[in-house]
């Protein structure tokens, strides 16, 4: 599924992934695509702690702590999806063709960038 993207997106060098992508996919992406993947972990997790009793302590500590703490880099995706779904037409999947949805996503992203470049007059 990723191989056709290499020719369409030649500038990609780094991907961010969830902990589910921490297996053989890292090596495969590096060998076949030339892409590096950085795994986004919870703030208290480190690669050496996974699968140990300290991981259980980190989960319990996280459950007892109060307040929202976003994962590093995950907020970028969530924020982008929130900006897209601010458009009423994109908050649900009303389009019949994927190309139509893609066009409206590009339109909403363009509108957002234009509003940042030239804010409306008061």
PDB file of C-alpha atoms in Angstrom:
ATOM      1  CA  UNK A   1       0.000   0.000   0.000  1.00  0.00           C
ATOM      2  CA  UNK A   2       2.886   2.398   0.677  1.00  0.00           C
ATOM      3  CA  UNK A   3       4.996   1.629  -2.398  1.00  0.00           C
ATOM      4  CA  UNK A   4       2.954   3.793  -4.849  1.00  0.00           C
ATOM      5  CA  UNK A   5       3.401   6.754  -2.488  1.00  0.00           C
ATOM      6  CA  UNK A   6       7.191   6.779  -2.887  1.00  0.00           C
ATOM      7  CA  UNK A   7       6.982   8.129  -6.437  1.00  0.00           C
ATOM      8  CA  UNK A   8       4.148  10.550  -5.629  1.00  0.00           C
ATOM      9  CA  UNK A   9       5.774  11.940  -2.467  1.00  0.00           C
ATOM     10  CA  UNK A  10       9.528  11.952  -3.100  1.00  0.00           C
ATOM     11  CA  UNK A  11      10.350  14.490  -0.368  1.00  0.00           C
ATOM     12  CA  UNK A  12       9.143  12.328   2.521  1.00  0.00           C
ATOM     13  CA  UNK A  13      12.038  11.272   4.744  1.00  0.00           C
ATOM     14  CA  UNK A  14      10.469  10.900   8.216  1.00  0.00           C
ATOM     15  CA  UNK A  15       7.179   9.393   9.388  1.00  0.00           C
ATOM     16  CA  UNK A  16       5.664   9.415  12.860  1.00  0.00           C
ATOM     17  CA  UNK A  17       3.877   6.305  13.986  1.00  0.00           C
ATOM     18  CA  UNK A  18       2.041   4.845  16.925  1.00  0.00           C
ATOM     19  CA  UNK A  19       3.581   2.075  19.015  1.00  0.00           C
ATOM     20  CA  UNK A  20       1.828  -0.497  16.810  1.00  0.00           C
ATOM     21  CA  UNK A  21       4.291   0.318  14.027  1.00  0.00           C
ATOM     22  CA  UNK A  22       7.376  -0.402  16.152  1.00  0.00           C
ATOM     23  CA  UNK A  23       7.988  -3.906  14.771  1.00  0.00           C
ATOM     24  CA  UNK A  24       9.384  -5.033  11.433  1.00  0.00           C
ATOM     25  CA  UNK A  25       7.788  -2.113   9.609  1.00  0.00           C
ATOM     26  CA  UNK A  26      10.589   0.242  10.697  1.00  0.00           C
ATOM     27  CA  UNK A  27      13.229  -1.866   8.962  1.00  0.00           C
ATOM     28  CA  UNK A  28      11.028  -2.492   5.899  1.00  0.00           C
ATOM     29  CA  UNK A  29      10.350   1.236   5.400  1.00  0.00           C
ATOM     30  CA  UNK A  30      14.025   2.065   5.701  1.00  0.00           C
ATOM     31  CA  UNK A  31      15.146  -0.670   3.267  1.00  0.00           C
ATOM     32  CA  UNK A  32      12.440  -0.388   0.598  1.00  0.00           C
ATOM     33  CA  UNK A  33      11.329   3.224   0.779  1.00  0.00           C
ATOM     34  CA  UNK A  34      14.259   5.028   2.377  1.00  0.00           C
ATOM     35  CA  UNK A  35      11.957   6.489   5.031  1.00  0.00           C
ATOM     36  CA  UNK A  36      12.754   6.668   8.725  1.00  0.00           C
ATOM     37  CA  UNK A  37       9.929   6.193  11.211  1.00  0.00           C
ATOM     38  CA  UNK A  38       9.857   7.730  14.667  1.00  0.00           C
ATOM     39  CA  UNK A  39       7.593   6.014  17.179  1.00  0.00           C
ATOM     40  CA  UNK A  40       5.566   8.368  19.379  1.00  0.00           C
ATOM     41  CA  UNK A  41       5.450   6.982  22.904  1.00  0.00           C
ATOM     42  CA  UNK A  42       3.685   8.096  26.031  1.00  0.00           C
ATOM     43  CA  UNK A  43       5.672  10.606  28.050  1.00  0.00           C
ATOM     44  CA  UNK A  44       6.584   8.139  30.808  1.00  0.00           C
ATOM     45  CA  UNK A  45       7.412   5.266  28.449  1.00  0.00           C
ATOM     46  CA  UNK A  46      10.832   4.617  27.080  1.00  0.00           C
ATOM     47  CA  UNK A  47      11.906   1.683  24.888  1.00  0.00           C
ATOM     48  CA  UNK A  48      13.709   0.031  27.809  1.00  0.00           C
ATOM     49  CA  UNK A  49      10.637   0.158  30.078  1.00  0.00           C
ATOM     50  CA  UNK A  50       8.155  -1.528  27.772  1.00  0.00           C
ATOM     51  CA  UNK A  51       6.911  -4.923  28.842  1.00  0.00           C
ATOM     52  CA  UNK A  52       8.223  -4.610  32.394  1.00  0.00           C
ATOM     53  CA  UNK A  53       6.514  -4.013  35.687  1.00  0.00           C
ATOM     54  CA  UNK A  54       7.522  -0.360  35.419  1.00  0.00           C
ATOM     55  CA  UNK A  55       5.154  -0.056  32.447  1.00  0.00           C
ATOM     56  CA  UNK A  56       2.277  -1.103  34.715  1.00  0.00           C
ATOM     57  CA  UNK A  57       3.338   1.536  37.228  1.00  0.00           C
ATOM     58  CA  UNK A  58       3.393   4.159  34.471  1.00  0.00           C
ATOM     59  CA  UNK A  59      -0.153   3.195  33.414  1.00  0.00           C
ATOM     60  CA  UNK A  60      -1.424   3.420  36.973  1.00  0.00           C
ATOM     61  CA  UNK A  61       0.375   6.723  37.505  1.00  0.00           C
ATOM     62  CA  UNK A  62      -1.152   8.109  34.311  1.00  0.00           C
ATOM     63  CA  UNK A  63      -4.626   7.014  35.379  1.00  0.00           C
ATOM     64  CA  UNK A  64      -4.266   8.728  38.749  1.00  0.00           C
ATOM     65  CA  UNK A  65      -2.888  11.995  37.339  1.00  0.00           C
ATOM     66  CA  UNK A  66      -5.315  14.715  36.436  1.00  0.00           C
ATOM     67  CA  UNK A  67      -5.307  16.953  33.394  1.00  0.00           C
ATOM     68  CA  UNK A  68      -4.851  16.493  29.703  1.00  0.00           C
ATOM     69  CA  UNK A  69      -1.362  15.719  28.416  1.00  0.00           C
ATOM     70  CA  UNK A  70      -1.132  15.259  24.640  1.00  0.00           C
ATOM     71  CA  UNK A  71       1.375  12.866  23.165  1.00  0.00           C
ATOM     72  CA  UNK A  72       4.262  14.494  21.346  1.00  0.00           C
ATOM     73  CA  UNK A  73       3.455  14.844  17.620  1.00  0.00           C
ATOM     74  CA  UNK A  74       0.045  13.200  17.957  1.00  0.00           C
ATOM     75  CA  UNK A  75      -1.536  16.603  18.581  1.00  0.00           C
ATOM     76  CA  UNK A  76      -0.435  17.675  15.085  1.00  0.00           C
ATOM     77  CA  UNK A  77      -2.686  15.080  13.472  1.00  0.00           C
ATOM     78  CA  UNK A  78      -5.578  15.704  15.862  1.00  0.00           C
ATOM     79  CA  UNK A  79      -5.337  19.470  15.330  1.00  0.00           C
ATOM     80  CA  UNK A  80      -5.305  19.079  11.540  1.00  0.00           C
ATOM     81  CA  UNK A  81      -8.354  16.807  11.604  1.00  0.00           C
ATOM     82  CA  UNK A  82     -10.157  19.315  13.842  1.00  0.00           C
ATOM     83  CA  UNK A  83      -9.462  22.120  11.359  1.00  0.00           C
ATOM     84  CA  UNK A  84     -10.784  20.026   8.484  1.00  0.00           C
ATOM     85  CA  UNK A  85     -13.970  19.005  10.276  1.00  0.00           C
ATOM     86  CA  UNK A  86     -14.816  22.608  11.125  1.00  0.00           C
ATOM     87  CA  UNK A  87     -16.256  22.699   7.628  1.00  0.00           C
ATOM     88  CA  UNK A  88     -19.826  21.502   7.942  1.00  0.00           C
ATOM     89  CA  UNK A  89     -19.636  19.456   4.768  1.00  0.00           C
ATOM     90  CA  UNK A  90     -16.589  17.543   6.013  1.00  0.00           C
ATOM     91  CA  UNK A  91     -17.838  16.712   9.499  1.00  0.00           C
ATOM     92  CA  UNK A  92     -19.655  13.696   8.009  1.00  0.00           C
ATOM     93  CA  UNK A  93     -18.901  11.572   4.978  1.00  0.00           C
ATOM     94  CA  UNK A  94     -21.494  12.891   2.523  1.00  0.00           C
ATOM     95  CA  UNK A  95     -19.457  12.508  -0.642  1.00  0.00           C
ATOM     96  CA  UNK A  96     -20.055   9.638  -3.038  1.00  0.00           C
ATOM     97  CA  UNK A  97     -16.539   9.545  -4.464  1.00  0.00           C
ATOM     98  CA  UNK A  98     -13.205   9.690  -2.639  1.00  0.00           C
ATOM     99  CA  UNK A  99     -12.045  12.287  -5.165  1.00  0.00           C
ATOM    100  CA  UNK A 100     -14.838  14.610  -4.016  1.00  0.00           C
ATOM    101  CA  UNK A 101     -13.811  14.234  -0.380  1.00  0.00           C
ATOM    102  CA  UNK A 102     -10.191  14.861  -1.316  1.00  0.00           C
ATOM    103  CA  UNK A 103     -11.162  18.020  -3.214  1.00  0.00           C
ATOM    104  CA  UNK A 104     -13.117  19.393  -0.251  1.00  0.00           C
ATOM    105  CA  UNK A 105     -10.271  18.574   2.160  1.00  0.00           C
ATOM    106  CA  UNK A 106      -7.853  20.483  -0.072  1.00  0.00           C
ATOM    107  CA  UNK A 107     -10.333  23.340  -0.307  1.00  0.00           C
ATOM    108  CA  UNK A 108     -10.706  23.550   3.475  1.00  0.00           C
ATOM    109  CA  UNK A 109      -6.920  23.440   3.986  1.00  0.00           C
ATOM    110  CA  UNK A 110      -6.472  26.167   1.364  1.00  0.00           C
ATOM    111  CA  UNK A 111      -9.129  28.302   3.039  1.00  0.00           C
ATOM    112  CA  UNK A 112      -7.366  27.921   6.384  1.00  0.00           C
ATOM    113  CA  UNK A 113      -3.994  28.890   4.933  1.00  0.00           C
ATOM    114  CA  UNK A 114      -5.487  31.902   3.160  1.00  0.00           C
ATOM    115  CA  UNK A 115      -7.190  33.110   6.322  1.00  0.00           C
ATOM    116  CA  UNK A 116      -3.842  32.945   8.135  1.00  0.00           C
ATOM    117  CA  UNK A 117      -2.068  34.862   5.344  1.00  0.00           C
ATOM    118  CA  UNK A 118      -4.741  37.534   4.935  1.00  0.00           C
ATOM    119  CA  UNK A 119      -7.010  37.810   7.971  1.00  0.00           C
ATOM    120  CA  UNK A 120     -10.455  39.339   7.363  1.00  0.00           C
ATOM    121  CA  UNK A 121     -10.942  43.031   7.991  1.00  0.00           C
ATOM    122  CA  UNK A 122     -12.607  43.970  11.304  1.00  0.00           C
TER     123      UNK A 122
END
